[in-house]
């Protein structure tokens, strides 16, 4: 459990650092983003592509977690952008 939280913190900050633009997120939101990204990265690489091992939260999966964070962040920004700028009817 502690390893998952540490991976979430590291992946969340690296993913946000690599994505251009600003996000209004604090420490807890970044950690949750990192944990969600780790799960997404795990599912993509292990289940769909068959790459890696079955350890969901390990430091070897950091690259997959960072890629997962970036995908989750893209979706987060798309949803946030749609809420701020709804289509005119």
PDB file of N, CA and C in Angstrom:
ATOM      1  N   UNK A   1       0.831  -1.195   0.000  1.00  0.00           N
ATOM      2  CA  UNK A   1       0.000   0.000   0.000  1.00  0.00           C
ATOM      3  C   UNK A   1       0.872   1.255   0.000  1.00  0.00           C
ATOM      4  N   UNK A   2       1.912   1.255   0.792  1.00  0.00           N
ATOM      5  CA  UNK A   2       2.808   2.406   0.846  1.00  0.00           C
ATOM      6  C   UNK A   2       3.505   2.579  -0.499  1.00  0.00           C
ATOM      7  N   UNK A   3       3.881   1.464  -1.125  1.00  0.00           N
ATOM      8  CA  UNK A   3       4.517   1.523  -2.440  1.00  0.00           C
ATOM      9  C   UNK A   3       3.589   2.118  -3.479  1.00  0.00           C
ATOM     10  N   UNK A   4       2.292   1.806  -3.399  1.00  0.00           N
ATOM     11  CA  UNK A   4       1.318   2.352  -4.337  1.00  0.00           C
ATOM     12  C   UNK A   4       1.201   3.864  -4.176  1.00  0.00           C
ATOM     13  N   UNK A   5       1.217   4.338  -2.958  1.00  0.00           N
ATOM     14  CA  UNK A   5       1.112   5.774  -2.705  1.00  0.00           C
ATOM     15  C   UNK A   5       2.362   6.496  -3.194  1.00  0.00           C
ATOM     16  N   UNK A   6       3.523   5.903  -2.933  1.00  0.00           N
ATOM     17  CA  UNK A   6       4.773   6.519  -3.396  1.00  0.00           C
ATOM     18  C   UNK A   6       4.816   6.557  -4.919  1.00  0.00           C
ATOM     19  N   UNK A   7       4.404   5.447  -5.562  1.00  0.00           N
ATOM     20  CA  UNK A   7       4.347   5.426  -7.019  1.00  0.00           C
ATOM     21  C   UNK A   7       3.362   6.466  -7.538  1.00  0.00           C
ATOM     22  N   UNK A   8       2.227   6.623  -6.875  1.00  0.00           N
ATOM     23  CA  UNK A   8       1.239   7.616  -7.281  1.00  0.00           C
ATOM     24  C   UNK A   8       1.778   9.032  -7.191  1.00  0.00           C
ATOM     25  N   UNK A   9       2.503   9.319  -6.130  1.00  0.00           N
ATOM     26  CA  UNK A   9       3.090  10.655  -5.960  1.00  0.00           C
ATOM     27  C   UNK A   9       4.107  10.927  -7.067  1.00  0.00           C
ATOM     28  N   UNK A  10       5.005   9.979  -7.271  1.00  0.00           N
ATOM     29  CA  UNK A  10       6.063  10.173  -8.263  1.00  0.00           C
ATOM     30  C   UNK A  10       5.476  10.255  -9.673  1.00  0.00           C
ATOM     31  N   UNK A  11       4.608   9.312 -10.026  1.00  0.00           N
ATOM     32  CA  UNK A  11       4.020   9.300 -11.368  1.00  0.00           C
ATOM     33  C   UNK A  11       3.145  10.529 -11.607  1.00  0.00           C
ATOM     34  N   UNK A  12       2.395  10.945 -10.593  1.00  0.00           N
ATOM     35  CA  UNK A  12       1.538  12.123 -10.737  1.00  0.00           C
ATOM     36  C   UNK A  12       2.334  13.381 -11.036  1.00  0.00           C
ATOM     37  N   UNK A  13       3.403  13.588 -10.301  1.00  0.00           N
ATOM     38  CA  UNK A  13       4.213  14.787 -10.522  1.00  0.00           C
ATOM     39  C   UNK A  13       4.994  14.730 -11.833  1.00  0.00           C
ATOM     40  N   UNK A  14       5.527  13.564 -12.185  1.00  0.00           N
ATOM     41  CA  UNK A  14       6.248  13.459 -13.453  1.00  0.00           C
ATOM     42  C   UNK A  14       5.286  13.649 -14.622  1.00  0.00           C
ATOM     43  N   UNK A  15       4.119  13.029 -14.543  1.00  0.00           N
ATOM     44  CA  UNK A  15       3.129  13.173 -15.605  1.00  0.00           C
ATOM     45  C   UNK A  15       2.666  14.610 -15.784  1.00  0.00           C
ATOM     46  N   UNK A  16       2.421  15.292 -14.673  1.00  0.00           N
ATOM     47  CA  UNK A  16       2.010  16.705 -14.758  1.00  0.00           C
ATOM     48  C   UNK A  16       3.143  17.576 -15.262  1.00  0.00           C
ATOM     49  N   UNK A  17       4.381  17.235 -14.923  1.00  0.00           N
ATOM     50  CA  UNK A  17       5.538  17.987 -15.382  1.00  0.00           C
ATOM     51  C   UNK A  17       5.705  17.854 -16.891  1.00  0.00           C
ATOM     52  N   UNK A  18       5.445  16.667 -17.423  1.00  0.00           N
ATOM     53  CA  UNK A  18       5.622  16.428 -18.855  1.00  0.00           C
ATOM     54  C   UNK A  18       4.492  16.984 -19.712  1.00  0.00           C
ATOM     55  N   UNK A  19       3.322  17.183 -19.123  1.00  0.00           N
ATOM     56  CA  UNK A  19       2.181  17.713 -19.876  1.00  0.00           C
ATOM     57  C   UNK A  19       2.204  19.237 -19.836  1.00  0.00           C
ATOM     58  N   UNK A  20       2.167  19.883 -21.007  1.00  0.00           N
ATOM     59  CA  UNK A  20       2.139  21.342 -21.003  1.00  0.00           C
ATOM     60  C   UNK A  20       0.812  21.864 -20.463  1.00  0.00           C
ATOM     61  N   UNK A  21       0.839  23.046 -19.887  1.00  0.00           N
ATOM     62  CA  UNK A  21      -0.369  23.655 -19.342  1.00  0.00           C
ATOM     63  C   UNK A  21      -0.403  23.567 -17.830  1.00  0.00           C
ATOM     64  N   UNK A  22      -1.307  24.352 -17.244  1.00  0.00           N
ATOM     65  CA  UNK A  22      -1.427  24.391 -15.796  1.00  0.00           C
ATOM     66  C   UNK A  22      -2.705  23.689 -15.370  1.00  0.00           C
ATOM     67  N   UNK A  23      -2.621  23.026 -14.245  1.00  0.00           N
ATOM     68  CA  UNK A  23      -3.775  22.380 -13.636  1.00  0.00           C
ATOM     69  C   UNK A  23      -3.858  22.837 -12.191  1.00  0.00           C
ATOM     70  N   UNK A  24      -5.062  23.107 -11.745  1.00  0.00           N
ATOM     71  CA  UNK A  24      -5.253  23.524 -10.359  1.00  0.00           C
ATOM     72  C   UNK A  24      -5.456  22.277  -9.506  1.00  0.00           C
ATOM     73  N   UNK A  25      -4.334  21.638  -9.159  1.00  0.00           N
ATOM     74  CA  UNK A  25      -4.373  20.428  -8.337  1.00  0.00           C
ATOM     75  C   UNK A  25      -3.402  20.576  -7.197  1.00  0.00           C
ATOM     76  N   UNK A  26      -3.793  20.079  -6.062  1.00  0.00           N
ATOM     77  CA  UNK A  26      -2.904  20.054  -4.921  1.00  0.00           C
ATOM     78  C   UNK A  26      -2.228  18.701  -4.796  1.00  0.00           C
ATOM     79  N   UNK A  27      -1.627  18.478  -3.656  1.00  0.00           N
ATOM     80  CA  UNK A  27      -0.882  17.259  -3.400  1.00  0.00           C
ATOM     81  C   UNK A  27      -1.774  16.020  -3.464  1.00  0.00           C
ATOM     82  N   UNK A  28      -2.929  16.070  -2.807  1.00  0.00           N
ATOM     83  CA  UNK A  28      -3.834  14.912  -2.759  1.00  0.00           C
ATOM     84  C   UNK A  28      -4.363  14.588  -4.151  1.00  0.00           C
ATOM     85  N   UNK A  29      -4.795  15.596  -4.903  1.00  0.00           N
ATOM     86  CA  UNK A  29      -5.319  15.365  -6.255  1.00  0.00           C
ATOM     87  C   UNK A  29      -4.237  14.814  -7.170  1.00  0.00           C
ATOM     88  N   UNK A  30      -3.015  15.304  -7.038  1.00  0.00           N
ATOM     89  CA  UNK A  30      -1.911  14.795  -7.848  1.00  0.00           C
ATOM     90  C   UNK A  30      -1.611  13.340  -7.501  1.00  0.00           C
ATOM     91  N   UNK A  31      -1.665  12.997  -6.218  1.00  0.00           N
ATOM     92  CA  UNK A  31      -1.444  11.612  -5.801  1.00  0.00           C
ATOM     93  C   UNK A  31      -2.546  10.706  -6.343  1.00  0.00           C
ATOM     94  N   UNK A  32      -3.795  11.145  -6.250  1.00  0.00           N
ATOM     95  CA  UNK A  32      -4.902  10.359  -6.796  1.00  0.00           C
ATOM     96  C   UNK A  32      -4.786  10.220  -8.307  1.00  0.00           C
ATOM     97  N   UNK A  33      -4.369  11.291  -8.972  1.00  0.00           N
ATOM     98  CA  UNK A  33      -4.129  11.233 -10.410  1.00  0.00           C
ATOM     99  C   UNK A  33      -3.047  10.203 -10.717  1.00  0.00           C
ATOM    100  N   UNK A  34      -1.994  10.186  -9.920  1.00  0.00           N
ATOM    101  CA  UNK A  34      -0.918   9.225 -10.099  1.00  0.00           C
ATOM    102  C   UNK A  34      -1.373   7.791  -9.887  1.00  0.00           C
ATOM    103  N   UNK A  35      -2.202   7.563  -8.875  1.00  0.00           N
ATOM    104  CA  UNK A  35      -2.731   6.220  -8.629  1.00  0.00           C
ATOM    105  C   UNK A  35      -3.633   5.774  -9.775  1.00  0.00           C
ATOM    106  N   UNK A  36      -4.505   6.662 -10.241  1.00  0.00           N
ATOM    107  CA  UNK A  36      -5.368   6.329 -11.377  1.00  0.00           C
ATOM    108  C   UNK A  36      -4.529   6.065 -12.624  1.00  0.00           C
ATOM    109  N   UNK A  37      -3.512   6.873 -12.830  1.00  0.00           N
ATOM    110  CA  UNK A  37      -2.627   6.671 -13.967  1.00  0.00           C
ATOM    111  C   UNK A  37      -1.876   5.361 -13.887  1.00  0.00           C
ATOM    112  N   UNK A  38      -1.477   4.967 -12.691  1.00  0.00           N
ATOM    113  CA  UNK A  38      -0.788   3.689 -12.510  1.00  0.00           C
ATOM    114  C   UNK A  38      -1.702   2.526 -12.878  1.00  0.00           C
ATOM    115  N   UNK A  39      -2.963   2.626 -12.501  1.00  0.00           N
ATOM    116  CA  UNK A  39      -3.923   1.578 -12.855  1.00  0.00           C
ATOM    117  C   UNK A  39      -4.137   1.541 -14.365  1.00  0.00           C
ATOM    118  N   UNK A  40      -4.322   2.709 -14.981  1.00  0.00           N
ATOM    119  CA  UNK A  40      -4.513   2.777 -16.432  1.00  0.00           C
ATOM    120  C   UNK A  40      -3.284   2.239 -17.157  1.00  0.00           C
ATOM    121  N   UNK A  41      -2.104   2.673 -16.739  1.00  0.00           N
ATOM    122  CA  UNK A  41      -0.867   2.187 -17.347  1.00  0.00           C
ATOM    123  C   UNK A  41      -0.712   0.681 -17.191  1.00  0.00           C
ATOM    124  N   UNK A  42      -1.048   0.169 -16.015  1.00  0.00           N
ATOM    125  CA  UNK A  42      -0.990  -1.272 -15.779  1.00  0.00           C
ATOM    126  C   UNK A  42      -1.916  -2.016 -16.731  1.00  0.00           C
ATOM    127  N   UNK A  43      -3.145  -1.531 -16.860  1.00  0.00           N
ATOM    128  CA  UNK A  43      -4.107  -2.204 -17.724  1.00  0.00           C
ATOM    129  C   UNK A  43      -3.672  -2.161 -19.185  1.00  0.00           C
ATOM    130  N   UNK A  44      -3.174  -1.032 -19.625  1.00  0.00           N
ATOM    131  CA  UNK A  44      -2.751  -0.909 -21.023  1.00  0.00           C
ATOM    132  C   UNK A  44      -1.564  -1.818 -21.316  1.00  0.00           C
ATOM    133  N   UNK A  45      -0.515  -1.712 -20.513  1.00  0.00           N
ATOM    134  CA  UNK A  45       0.708  -2.450 -20.816  1.00  0.00           C
ATOM    135  C   UNK A  45       0.600  -3.936 -20.498  1.00  0.00           C
ATOM    136  N   UNK A  46       0.044  -4.293 -19.350  1.00  0.00           N
ATOM    137  CA  UNK A  46       0.023  -5.689 -18.939  1.00  0.00           C
ATOM    138  C   UNK A  46      -1.106  -6.466 -19.603  1.00  0.00           C
ATOM    139  N   UNK A  47      -2.296  -5.917 -19.565  1.00  0.00           N
ATOM    140  CA  UNK A  47      -3.455  -6.653 -20.067  1.00  0.00           C
ATOM    141  C   UNK A  47      -3.595  -6.565 -21.585  1.00  0.00           C
ATOM    142  N   UNK A  48      -3.460  -5.380 -22.163  1.00  0.00           N
ATOM    143  CA  UNK A  48      -3.667  -5.224 -23.605  1.00  0.00           C
ATOM    144  C   UNK A  48      -2.433  -5.579 -24.426  1.00  0.00           C
ATOM    145  N   UNK A  49      -1.262  -5.129 -23.982  1.00  0.00           N
ATOM    146  CA  UNK A  49      -0.047  -5.330 -24.758  1.00  0.00           C
ATOM    147  C   UNK A  49       0.786  -6.518 -24.291  1.00  0.00           C
ATOM    148  N   UNK A  50       0.511  -7.054 -23.123  1.00  0.00           N
ATOM    149  CA  UNK A  50       1.247  -8.193 -22.610  1.00  0.00           C
ATOM    150  C   UNK A  50       2.687  -7.880 -22.222  1.00  0.00           C
ATOM    151  N   UNK A  51       2.958  -6.628 -21.868  1.00  0.00           N
ATOM    152  CA  UNK A  51       4.304  -6.200 -21.485  1.00  0.00           C
ATOM    153  C   UNK A  51       4.351  -6.028 -19.977  1.00  0.00           C
ATOM    154  N   UNK A  52       5.419  -6.466 -19.336  1.00  0.00           N
ATOM    155  CA  UNK A  52       5.585  -6.257 -17.899  1.00  0.00           C
ATOM    156  C   UNK A  52       5.132  -7.447 -17.092  1.00  0.00           C
ATOM    157  N   UNK A  53       5.090  -7.237 -15.780  1.00  0.00           N
ATOM    158  CA  UNK A  53       4.700  -8.309 -14.876  1.00  0.00           C
ATOM    159  C   UNK A  53       3.321  -8.029 -14.301  1.00  0.00           C
ATOM    160  N   UNK A  54       2.919  -8.836 -13.361  1.00  0.00           N
ATOM    161  CA  UNK A  54       1.594  -8.687 -12.771  1.00  0.00           C
ATOM    162  C   UNK A  54       1.596  -7.879 -11.485  1.00  0.00           C
ATOM    163  N   UNK A  55       2.696  -7.230 -11.134  1.00  0.00           N
ATOM    164  CA  UNK A  55       2.764  -6.368  -9.961  1.00  0.00           C
ATOM    165  C   UNK A  55       2.214  -4.996 -10.348  1.00  0.00           C
ATOM    166  N   UNK A  56       1.034  -4.637  -9.853  1.00  0.00           N
ATOM    167  CA  UNK A  56       0.402  -3.402 -10.289  1.00  0.00           C
ATOM    168  C   UNK A  56       1.199  -2.174  -9.856  1.00  0.00           C
ATOM    169  N   UNK A  57       1.655  -2.135  -8.624  1.00  0.00           N
ATOM    170  CA  UNK A  57       2.341  -0.957  -8.125  1.00  0.00           C
ATOM    171  C   UNK A  57       3.780  -1.306  -7.765  1.00  0.00           C
ATOM    172  N   UNK A  58       4.655  -1.217  -8.739  1.00  0.00           N
ATOM    173  CA  UNK A  58       6.073  -1.398  -8.478  1.00  0.00           C
ATOM    174  C   UNK A  58       6.830  -0.298  -9.219  1.00  0.00           C
ATOM    175  N   UNK A  59       8.025  -0.028  -8.779  1.00  0.00           N
ATOM    176  CA  UNK A  59       8.778   1.061  -9.403  1.00  0.00           C
ATOM    177  C   UNK A  59       9.180   0.731 -10.828  1.00  0.00           C
ATOM    178  N   UNK A  60       9.205  -0.541 -11.184  1.00  0.00           N
ATOM    179  CA  UNK A  60       9.474  -0.918 -12.564  1.00  0.00           C
ATOM    180  C   UNK A  60       8.355  -0.484 -13.507  1.00  0.00           C
ATOM    181  N   UNK A  61       7.163  -0.301 -12.980  1.00  0.00           N
ATOM    182  CA  UNK A  61       6.026   0.138 -13.778  1.00  0.00           C
ATOM    183  C   UNK A  61       5.866   1.642 -13.804  1.00  0.00           C
ATOM    184  N   UNK A  62       6.899   2.368 -13.417  1.00  0.00           N
ATOM    185  CA  UNK A  62       6.808   3.829 -13.356  1.00  0.00           C
ATOM    186  C   UNK A  62       6.545   4.443 -14.730  1.00  0.00           C
ATOM    187  N   UNK A  63       7.179   3.914 -15.763  1.00  0.00           N
ATOM    188  CA  UNK A  63       6.978   4.468 -17.108  1.00  0.00           C
ATOM    189  C   UNK A  63       5.534   4.276 -17.544  1.00  0.00           C
ATOM    190  N   UNK A  64       4.991   3.096 -17.329  1.00  0.00           N
ATOM    191  CA  UNK A  64       3.590   2.847 -17.651  1.00  0.00           C
ATOM    192  C   UNK A  64       2.662   3.722 -16.834  1.00  0.00           C
ATOM    193  N   UNK A  65       3.005   3.943 -15.568  1.00  0.00           N
ATOM    194  CA  UNK A  65       2.192   4.792 -14.702  1.00  0.00           C
ATOM    195  C   UNK A  65       2.215   6.240 -15.183  1.00  0.00           C
ATOM    196  N   UNK A  66       3.373   6.731 -15.596  1.00  0.00           N
ATOM    197  CA  UNK A  66       3.476   8.107 -16.085  1.00  0.00           C
ATOM    198  C   UNK A  66       2.672   8.266 -17.373  1.00  0.00           C
ATOM    199  N   UNK A  67       2.755   7.292 -18.267  1.00  0.00           N
ATOM    200  CA  UNK A  67       1.956   7.342 -19.493  1.00  0.00           C
ATOM    201  C   UNK A  67       0.475   7.298 -19.142  1.00  0.00           C
ATOM    202  N   UNK A  68       0.102   6.470 -18.172  1.00  0.00           N
ATOM    203  CA  UNK A  68      -1.287   6.423 -17.708  1.00  0.00           C
ATOM    204  C   UNK A  68      -1.735   7.742 -17.113  1.00  0.00           C
ATOM    205  N   UNK A  69      -0.857   8.399 -16.348  1.00  0.00           N
ATOM    206  CA  UNK A  69      -1.172   9.713 -15.774  1.00  0.00           C
ATOM    207  C   UNK A  69      -1.438  10.717 -16.885  1.00  0.00           C
ATOM    208  N   UNK A  70      -0.615  10.681 -17.907  1.00  0.00           N
ATOM    209  CA  UNK A  70      -0.783  11.629 -19.007  1.00  0.00           C
ATOM    210  C   UNK A  70      -2.099  11.382 -19.742  1.00  0.00           C
ATOM    211  N   UNK A  71      -2.490  10.120 -19.915  1.00  0.00           N
ATOM    212  CA  UNK A  71      -3.775   9.819 -20.548  1.00  0.00           C
ATOM    213  C   UNK A  71      -4.945  10.274 -19.684  1.00  0.00           C
ATOM    214  N   UNK A  72      -4.861  10.008 -18.383  1.00  0.00           N
ATOM    215  CA  UNK A  72      -5.924  10.441 -17.468  1.00  0.00           C
ATOM    216  C   UNK A  72      -5.993  11.964 -17.427  1.00  0.00           C
ATOM    217  N   UNK A  73      -4.861  12.638 -17.476  1.00  0.00           N
ATOM    218  CA  UNK A  73      -4.831  14.094 -17.457  1.00  0.00           C
ATOM    219  C   UNK A  73      -5.446  14.676 -18.719  1.00  0.00           C
ATOM    220  N   UNK A  74      -5.214  14.044 -19.860  1.00  0.00           N
ATOM    221  CA  UNK A  74      -5.840  14.494 -21.117  1.00  0.00           C
ATOM    222  C   UNK A  74      -7.360  14.375 -21.001  1.00  0.00           C
ATOM    223  N   UNK A  75      -7.840  13.252 -20.465  1.00  0.00           N
ATOM    224  CA  UNK A  75      -9.281  13.077 -20.280  1.00  0.00           C
ATOM    225  C   UNK A  75      -9.838  14.080 -19.275  1.00  0.00           C
ATOM    226  N   UNK A  76      -9.112  14.317 -18.192  1.00  0.00           N
ATOM    227  CA  UNK A  76      -9.533  15.286 -17.176  1.00  0.00           C
ATOM    228  C   UNK A  76      -9.671  16.681 -17.783  1.00  0.00           C
ATOM    229  N   UNK A  77      -8.681  17.072 -18.582  1.00  0.00           N
ATOM    230  CA  UNK A  77      -8.731  18.394 -19.206  1.00  0.00           C
ATOM    231  C   UNK A  77      -9.856  18.488 -20.218  1.00  0.00           C
ATOM    232  N   UNK A  78     -10.131  17.414 -20.949  1.00  0.00           N
ATOM    233  CA  UNK A  78     -11.221  17.423 -21.927  1.00  0.00           C
ATOM    234  C   UNK A  78     -12.566  17.586 -21.226  1.00  0.00           C
ATOM    235  N   UNK A  79     -12.762  16.871 -20.128  1.00  0.00           N
ATOM    236  CA  UNK A  79     -14.013  16.987 -19.375  1.00  0.00           C
ATOM    237  C   UNK A  79     -14.131  18.375 -18.766  1.00  0.00           C
ATOM    238  N   UNK A  80     -13.047  18.872 -18.197  1.00  0.00           N
ATOM    239  CA  UNK A  80     -13.056  20.199 -17.585  1.00  0.00           C
ATOM    240  C   UNK A  80     -13.316  21.273 -18.634  1.00  0.00           C
ATOM    241  N   UNK A  81     -12.730  21.129 -19.809  1.00  0.00           N
ATOM    242  CA  UNK A  81     -12.908  22.100 -20.886  1.00  0.00           C
ATOM    243  C   UNK A  81     -14.360  22.097 -21.368  1.00  0.00           C
ATOM    244  N   UNK A  82     -15.005  20.935 -21.426  1.00  0.00           N
ATOM    245  CA  UNK A  82     -16.394  20.860 -21.847  1.00  0.00           C
ATOM    246  C   UNK A  82     -17.328  21.502 -20.823  1.00  0.00           C
ATOM    247  N   UNK A  83     -16.984  21.432 -19.547  1.00  0.00           N
ATOM    248  CA  UNK A  83     -17.810  22.049 -18.512  1.00  0.00           C
ATOM    249  C   UNK A  83     -17.678  23.577 -18.556  1.00  0.00           C
ATOM    250  N   UNK A  84     -16.496  24.065 -18.868  1.00  0.00           N
ATOM    251  CA  UNK A  84     -16.273  25.513 -18.894  1.00  0.00           C
ATOM    252  C   UNK A  84     -16.824  26.153 -20.154  1.00  0.00           C
ATOM    253  N   UNK A  85     -16.824  25.430 -21.265  1.00  0.00           N
ATOM    254  CA  UNK A  85     -17.264  25.976 -22.546  1.00  0.00           C
ATOM    255  C   UNK A  85     -18.310  25.086 -23.174  1.00  0.00           C
ATOM    256  N   UNK A  86     -19.540  25.101 -22.646  1.00  0.00           N
ATOM    257  CA  UNK A  86     -20.578  24.243 -23.235  1.00  0.00           C
ATOM    258  C   UNK A  86     -20.962  24.770 -24.615  1.00  0.00           C
ATOM    259  N   UNK A  87     -21.468  23.874 -25.430  1.00  0.00           N
ATOM    260  CA  UNK A  87     -21.880  24.258 -26.782  1.00  0.00           C
ATOM    261  C   UNK A  87     -23.083  25.185 -26.704  1.00  0.00           C
ATOM    262  N   UNK A  88     -23.045  26.218 -27.513  1.00  0.00           N
ATOM    263  CA  UNK A  88     -24.161  27.170 -27.568  1.00  0.00           C
ATOM    264  C   UNK A  88     -25.303  26.532 -28.338  1.00  0.00           C
ATOM    265  N   UNK A  89     -26.496  26.698 -27.849  1.00  0.00           N
ATOM    266  CA  UNK A  89     -27.661  26.100 -28.522  1.00  0.00           C
ATOM    267  C   UNK A  89     -28.535  27.161 -29.104  1.00  0.00           C
TER     268      UNK A  89
END
